[in-house]
CSV table of C-alpha atoms in Angstrom, one decimal:
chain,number,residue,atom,x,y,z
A,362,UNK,CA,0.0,0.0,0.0
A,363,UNK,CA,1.7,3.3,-1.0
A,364,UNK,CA,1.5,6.2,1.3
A,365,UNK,CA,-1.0,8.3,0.2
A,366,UNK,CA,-2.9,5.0,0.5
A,367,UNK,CA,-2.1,4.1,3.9
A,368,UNK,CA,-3.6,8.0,5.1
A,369,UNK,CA,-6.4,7.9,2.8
A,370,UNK,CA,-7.1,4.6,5.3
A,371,UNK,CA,-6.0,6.1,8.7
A,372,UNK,CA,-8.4,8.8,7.7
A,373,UNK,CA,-11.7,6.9,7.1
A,374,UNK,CA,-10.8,4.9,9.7
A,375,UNK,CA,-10.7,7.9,12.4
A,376,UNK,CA,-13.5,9.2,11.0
A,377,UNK,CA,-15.4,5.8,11.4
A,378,UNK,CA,-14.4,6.0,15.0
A,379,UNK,CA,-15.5,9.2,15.8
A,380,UNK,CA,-18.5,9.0,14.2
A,381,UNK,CA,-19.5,5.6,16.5
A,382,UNK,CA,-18.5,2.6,14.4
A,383,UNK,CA,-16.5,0.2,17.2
A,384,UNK,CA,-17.4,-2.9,16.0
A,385,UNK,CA,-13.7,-4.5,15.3
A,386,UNK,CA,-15.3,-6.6,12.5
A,387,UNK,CA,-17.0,-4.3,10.8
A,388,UNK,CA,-13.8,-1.8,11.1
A,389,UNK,CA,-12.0,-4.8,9.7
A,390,UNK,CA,-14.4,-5.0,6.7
A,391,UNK,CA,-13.9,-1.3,5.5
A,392,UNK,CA,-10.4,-0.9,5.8
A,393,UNK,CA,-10.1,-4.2,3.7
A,394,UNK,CA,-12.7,-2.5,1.4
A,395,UNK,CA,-11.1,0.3,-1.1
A,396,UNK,CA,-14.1,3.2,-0.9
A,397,UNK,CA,-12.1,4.5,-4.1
A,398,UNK,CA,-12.9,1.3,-6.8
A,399,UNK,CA,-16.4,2.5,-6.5
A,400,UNK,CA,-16.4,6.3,-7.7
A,401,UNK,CA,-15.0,7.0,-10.7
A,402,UNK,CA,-15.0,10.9,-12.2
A,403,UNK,CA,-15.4,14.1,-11.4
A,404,UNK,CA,-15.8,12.8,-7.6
A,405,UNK,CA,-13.4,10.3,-7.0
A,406,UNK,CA,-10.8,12.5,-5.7
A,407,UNK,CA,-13.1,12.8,-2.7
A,408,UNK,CA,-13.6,9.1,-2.4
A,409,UNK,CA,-11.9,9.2,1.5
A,410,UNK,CA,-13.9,12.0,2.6
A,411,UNK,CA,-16.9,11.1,5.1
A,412,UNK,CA,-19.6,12.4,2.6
A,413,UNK,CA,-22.1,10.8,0.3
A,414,UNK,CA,-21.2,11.4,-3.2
A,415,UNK,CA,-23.4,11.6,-6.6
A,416,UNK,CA,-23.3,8.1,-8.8
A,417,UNK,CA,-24.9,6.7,-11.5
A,418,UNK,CA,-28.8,6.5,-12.2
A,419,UNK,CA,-29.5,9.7,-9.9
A,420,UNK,CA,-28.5,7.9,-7.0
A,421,UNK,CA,-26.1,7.9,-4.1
A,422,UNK,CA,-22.8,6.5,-2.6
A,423,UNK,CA,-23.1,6.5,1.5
A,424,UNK,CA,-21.5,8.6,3.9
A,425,UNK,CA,-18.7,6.0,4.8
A,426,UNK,CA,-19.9,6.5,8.7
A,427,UNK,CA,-23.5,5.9,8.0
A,428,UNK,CA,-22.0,2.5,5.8
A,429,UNK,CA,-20.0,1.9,9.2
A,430,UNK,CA,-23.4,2.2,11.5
A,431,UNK,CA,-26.0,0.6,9.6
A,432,UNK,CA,-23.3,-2.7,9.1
A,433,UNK,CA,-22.6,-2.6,12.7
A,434,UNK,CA,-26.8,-2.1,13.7
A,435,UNK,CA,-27.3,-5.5,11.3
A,436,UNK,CA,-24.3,-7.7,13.5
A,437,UNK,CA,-23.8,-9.5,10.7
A,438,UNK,CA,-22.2,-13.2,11.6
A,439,UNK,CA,-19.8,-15.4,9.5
A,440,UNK,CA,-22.9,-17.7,9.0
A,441,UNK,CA,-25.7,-15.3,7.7
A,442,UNK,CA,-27.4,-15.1,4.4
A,443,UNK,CA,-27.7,-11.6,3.7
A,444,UNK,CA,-30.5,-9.4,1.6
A,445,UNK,CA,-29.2,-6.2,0.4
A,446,UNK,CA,-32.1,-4.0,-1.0
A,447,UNK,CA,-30.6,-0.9,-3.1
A,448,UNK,CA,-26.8,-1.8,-4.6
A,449,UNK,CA,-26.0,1.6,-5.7
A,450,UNK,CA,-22.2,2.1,-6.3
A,451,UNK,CA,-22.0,-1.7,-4.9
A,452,UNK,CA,-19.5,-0.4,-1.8
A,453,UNK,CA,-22.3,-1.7,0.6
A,454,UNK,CA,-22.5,-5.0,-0.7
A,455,UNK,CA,-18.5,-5.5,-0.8
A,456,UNK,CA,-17.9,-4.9,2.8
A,457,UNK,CA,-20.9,-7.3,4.1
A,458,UNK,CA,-19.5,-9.6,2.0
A,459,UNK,CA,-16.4,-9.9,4.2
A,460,UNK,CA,-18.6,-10.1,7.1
A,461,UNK,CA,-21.3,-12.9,6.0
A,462,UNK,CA,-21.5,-16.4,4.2
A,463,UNK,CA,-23.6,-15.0,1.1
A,464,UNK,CA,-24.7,-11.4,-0.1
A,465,UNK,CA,-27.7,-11.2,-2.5
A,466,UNK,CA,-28.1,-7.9,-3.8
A,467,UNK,CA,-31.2,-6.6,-5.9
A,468,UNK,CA,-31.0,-3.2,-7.6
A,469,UNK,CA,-33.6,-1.4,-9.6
A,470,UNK,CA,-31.4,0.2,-12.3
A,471,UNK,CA,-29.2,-2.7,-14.4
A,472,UNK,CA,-26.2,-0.4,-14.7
A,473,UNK,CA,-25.4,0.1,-11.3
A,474,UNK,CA,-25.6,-3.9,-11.0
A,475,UNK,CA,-23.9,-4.8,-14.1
A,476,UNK,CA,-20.7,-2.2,-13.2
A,477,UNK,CA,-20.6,-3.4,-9.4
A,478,UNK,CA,-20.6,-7.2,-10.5
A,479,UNK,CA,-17.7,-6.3,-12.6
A,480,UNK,CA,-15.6,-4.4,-9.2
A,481,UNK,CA,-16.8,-7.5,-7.2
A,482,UNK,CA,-15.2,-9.9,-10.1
A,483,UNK,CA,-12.3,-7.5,-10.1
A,484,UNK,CA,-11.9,-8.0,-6.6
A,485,UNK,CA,-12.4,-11.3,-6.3
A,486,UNK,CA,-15.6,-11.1,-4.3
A,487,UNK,CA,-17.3,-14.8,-5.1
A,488,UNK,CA,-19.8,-14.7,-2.3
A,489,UNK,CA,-22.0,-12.0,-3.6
A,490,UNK,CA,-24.4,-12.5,-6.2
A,491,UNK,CA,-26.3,-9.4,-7.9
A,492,UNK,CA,-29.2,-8.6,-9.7
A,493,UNK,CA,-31.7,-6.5,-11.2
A,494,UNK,CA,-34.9,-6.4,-9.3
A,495,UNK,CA,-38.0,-4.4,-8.0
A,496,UNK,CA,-36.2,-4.3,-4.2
A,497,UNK,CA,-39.8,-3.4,-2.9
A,498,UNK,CA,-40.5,-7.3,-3.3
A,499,UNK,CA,-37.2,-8.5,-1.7
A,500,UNK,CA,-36.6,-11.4,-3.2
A,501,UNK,CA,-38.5,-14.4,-2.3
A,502,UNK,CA,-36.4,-17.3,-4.6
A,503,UNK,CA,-34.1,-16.7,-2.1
A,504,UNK,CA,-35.7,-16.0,1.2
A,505,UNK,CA,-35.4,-16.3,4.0
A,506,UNK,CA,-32.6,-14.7,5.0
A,507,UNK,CA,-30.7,-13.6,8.5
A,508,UNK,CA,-30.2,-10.5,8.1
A,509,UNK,CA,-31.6,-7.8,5.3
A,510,UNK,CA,-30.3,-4.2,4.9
A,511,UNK,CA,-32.0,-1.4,3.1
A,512,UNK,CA,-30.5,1.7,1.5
A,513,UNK,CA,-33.1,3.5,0.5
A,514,UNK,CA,-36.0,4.8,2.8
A,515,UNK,CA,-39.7,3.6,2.6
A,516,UNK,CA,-42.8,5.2,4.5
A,517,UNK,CA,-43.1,2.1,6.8
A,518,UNK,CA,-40.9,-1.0,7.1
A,519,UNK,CA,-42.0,-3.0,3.7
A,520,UNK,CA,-44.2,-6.2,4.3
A,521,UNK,CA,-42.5,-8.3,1.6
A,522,UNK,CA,-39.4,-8.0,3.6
A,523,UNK,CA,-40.3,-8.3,6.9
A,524,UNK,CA,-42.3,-11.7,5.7
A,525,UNK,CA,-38.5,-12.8,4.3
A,526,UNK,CA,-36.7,-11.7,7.6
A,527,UNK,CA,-36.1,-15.1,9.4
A,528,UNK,CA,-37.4,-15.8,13.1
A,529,UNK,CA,-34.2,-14.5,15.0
A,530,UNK,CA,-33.4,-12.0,12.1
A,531,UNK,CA,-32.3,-8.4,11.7
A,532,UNK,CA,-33.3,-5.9,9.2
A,533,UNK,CA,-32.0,-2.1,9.0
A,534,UNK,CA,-33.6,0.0,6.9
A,535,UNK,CA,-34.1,4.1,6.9
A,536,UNK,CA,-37.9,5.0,7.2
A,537,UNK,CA,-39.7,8.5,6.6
A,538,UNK,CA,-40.7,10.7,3.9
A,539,UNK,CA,-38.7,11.2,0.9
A,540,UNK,CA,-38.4,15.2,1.5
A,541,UNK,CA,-37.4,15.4,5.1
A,542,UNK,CA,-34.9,13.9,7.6
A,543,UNK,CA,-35.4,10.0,8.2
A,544,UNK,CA,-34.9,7.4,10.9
A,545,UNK,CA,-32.8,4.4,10.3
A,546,UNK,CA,-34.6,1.7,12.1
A,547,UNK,CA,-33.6,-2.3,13.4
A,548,UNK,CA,-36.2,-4.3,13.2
A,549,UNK,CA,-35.4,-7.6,15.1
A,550,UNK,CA,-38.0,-11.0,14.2
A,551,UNK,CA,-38.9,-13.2,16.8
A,552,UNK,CA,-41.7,-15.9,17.9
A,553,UNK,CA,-43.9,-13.1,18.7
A,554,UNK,CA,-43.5,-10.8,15.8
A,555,UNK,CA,-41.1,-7.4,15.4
A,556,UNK,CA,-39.3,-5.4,17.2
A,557,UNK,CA,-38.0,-1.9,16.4
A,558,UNK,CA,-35.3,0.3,17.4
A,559,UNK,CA,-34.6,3.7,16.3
A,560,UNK,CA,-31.1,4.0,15.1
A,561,UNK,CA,-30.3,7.7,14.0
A,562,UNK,CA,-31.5,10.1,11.7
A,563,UNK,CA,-30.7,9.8,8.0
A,564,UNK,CA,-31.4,11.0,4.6
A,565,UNK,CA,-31.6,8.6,1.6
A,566,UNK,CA,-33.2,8.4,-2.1
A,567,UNK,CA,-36.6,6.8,-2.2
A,568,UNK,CA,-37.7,3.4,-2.3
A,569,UNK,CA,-38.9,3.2,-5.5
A,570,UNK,CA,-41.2,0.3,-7.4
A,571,UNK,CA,-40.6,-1.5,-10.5
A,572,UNK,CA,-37.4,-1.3,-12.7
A,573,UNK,CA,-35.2,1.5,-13.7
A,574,UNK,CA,-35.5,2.5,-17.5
A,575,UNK,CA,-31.3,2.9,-17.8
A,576,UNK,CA,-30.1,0.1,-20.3
């Protein structure tokens, strides 16, 4: 790693601290995770920087911190199946993929999916398999799964996924209006239903039904 590598690093990696990401596993995950092979252009001299940044499609890369606290929220273990509802730039999906057995991740546009399968053969990432797909649906082939992450915010947690959340699972996933601040919620699945917990306050793109129209 050359030296301007190494501090881009120690940088994130402070300001993952600060910002309340202590899980050592999940710390582990991002530093092995290089936030710069997912934004290309005008932007990706800012790729280190604890900021969201424009992609693709209209959408969003994550704040690095917010990535941090919504992987840490979902305590991902070595044995999990996880759903990942919104790939974006992909970034999302490459650090749980370090952290669980399997990563299925559904995106609406086939773009973003088709240029972060290629990063994730690029970097040798063979436990995550992506797709085009209306996220709103989750994806039921598959289901159910132990843990199920969402990065973009719906008015209420969405039935479909909370029916393919497994008893004992975990699903984060930012809820509120499109327009003004939302809450990033855990909802935990048990014998007895759900369970939610309010995270912190966060602002993401909509959760939008059906399919992109980008080729």
């Amino acid at each position: 790693m050359s030296d301007a590598a190494a501090e881009n690093t120690m940088r994130l990696l402070f300001a993952l601290r600060t910002g309340g990401v202590r899980d050592k596993r999940v710390l582990e995950a991002m530093e092995a995770i290089d936030r710069g092979r997912f934004i290309t252009g005008l932007f990706s001299a800012r790729a280190y920087d604890d900021t969201p940044l424009p992609i693709a499609c209209g959408q969003t890369i994550s704040q690095p911190t917010v990535v941090g606290l919504m992987t840490q929220a979902l305590q991902v273990t070595p044995r999990d199946k996880v759903l990942e509802v919104g790939t974006g730039s992909g970034y999302q999906a490459a650090i749980l993929s370090k952290l669980a057995r399997r990563v299925y991740t559904v995106d609406r546009h086939a773009r973003l999916v088709r240029e972060a399968g290629q990063i994730f053969d690029a970097l040798g990432l063979a436990n995550i398999t992506a797709m085009t797909a209306d996220g709103s649906h989750g994806l039921p082939e598959q289901a159910p799964f132990d843990r199920i992450i969402v990065t973009a915010a719906a008015e209420d947690p969405p039935g479909p996924l909370l029916a393919q959340l497994k008893i004992g699972g975990i699903m984060v996933v930012p809820v509120g209006q499109a327009e003004a601040v939302q809450t990033l919620i855990r909802v935990r699945r048990d014998e007895r239903g759900f369970d939610y917990d309010e995270i912190l306050p966060v602002r993401f793109v909509p959760l939008l039904e059906g399919l992109g129209r980008d080729g």
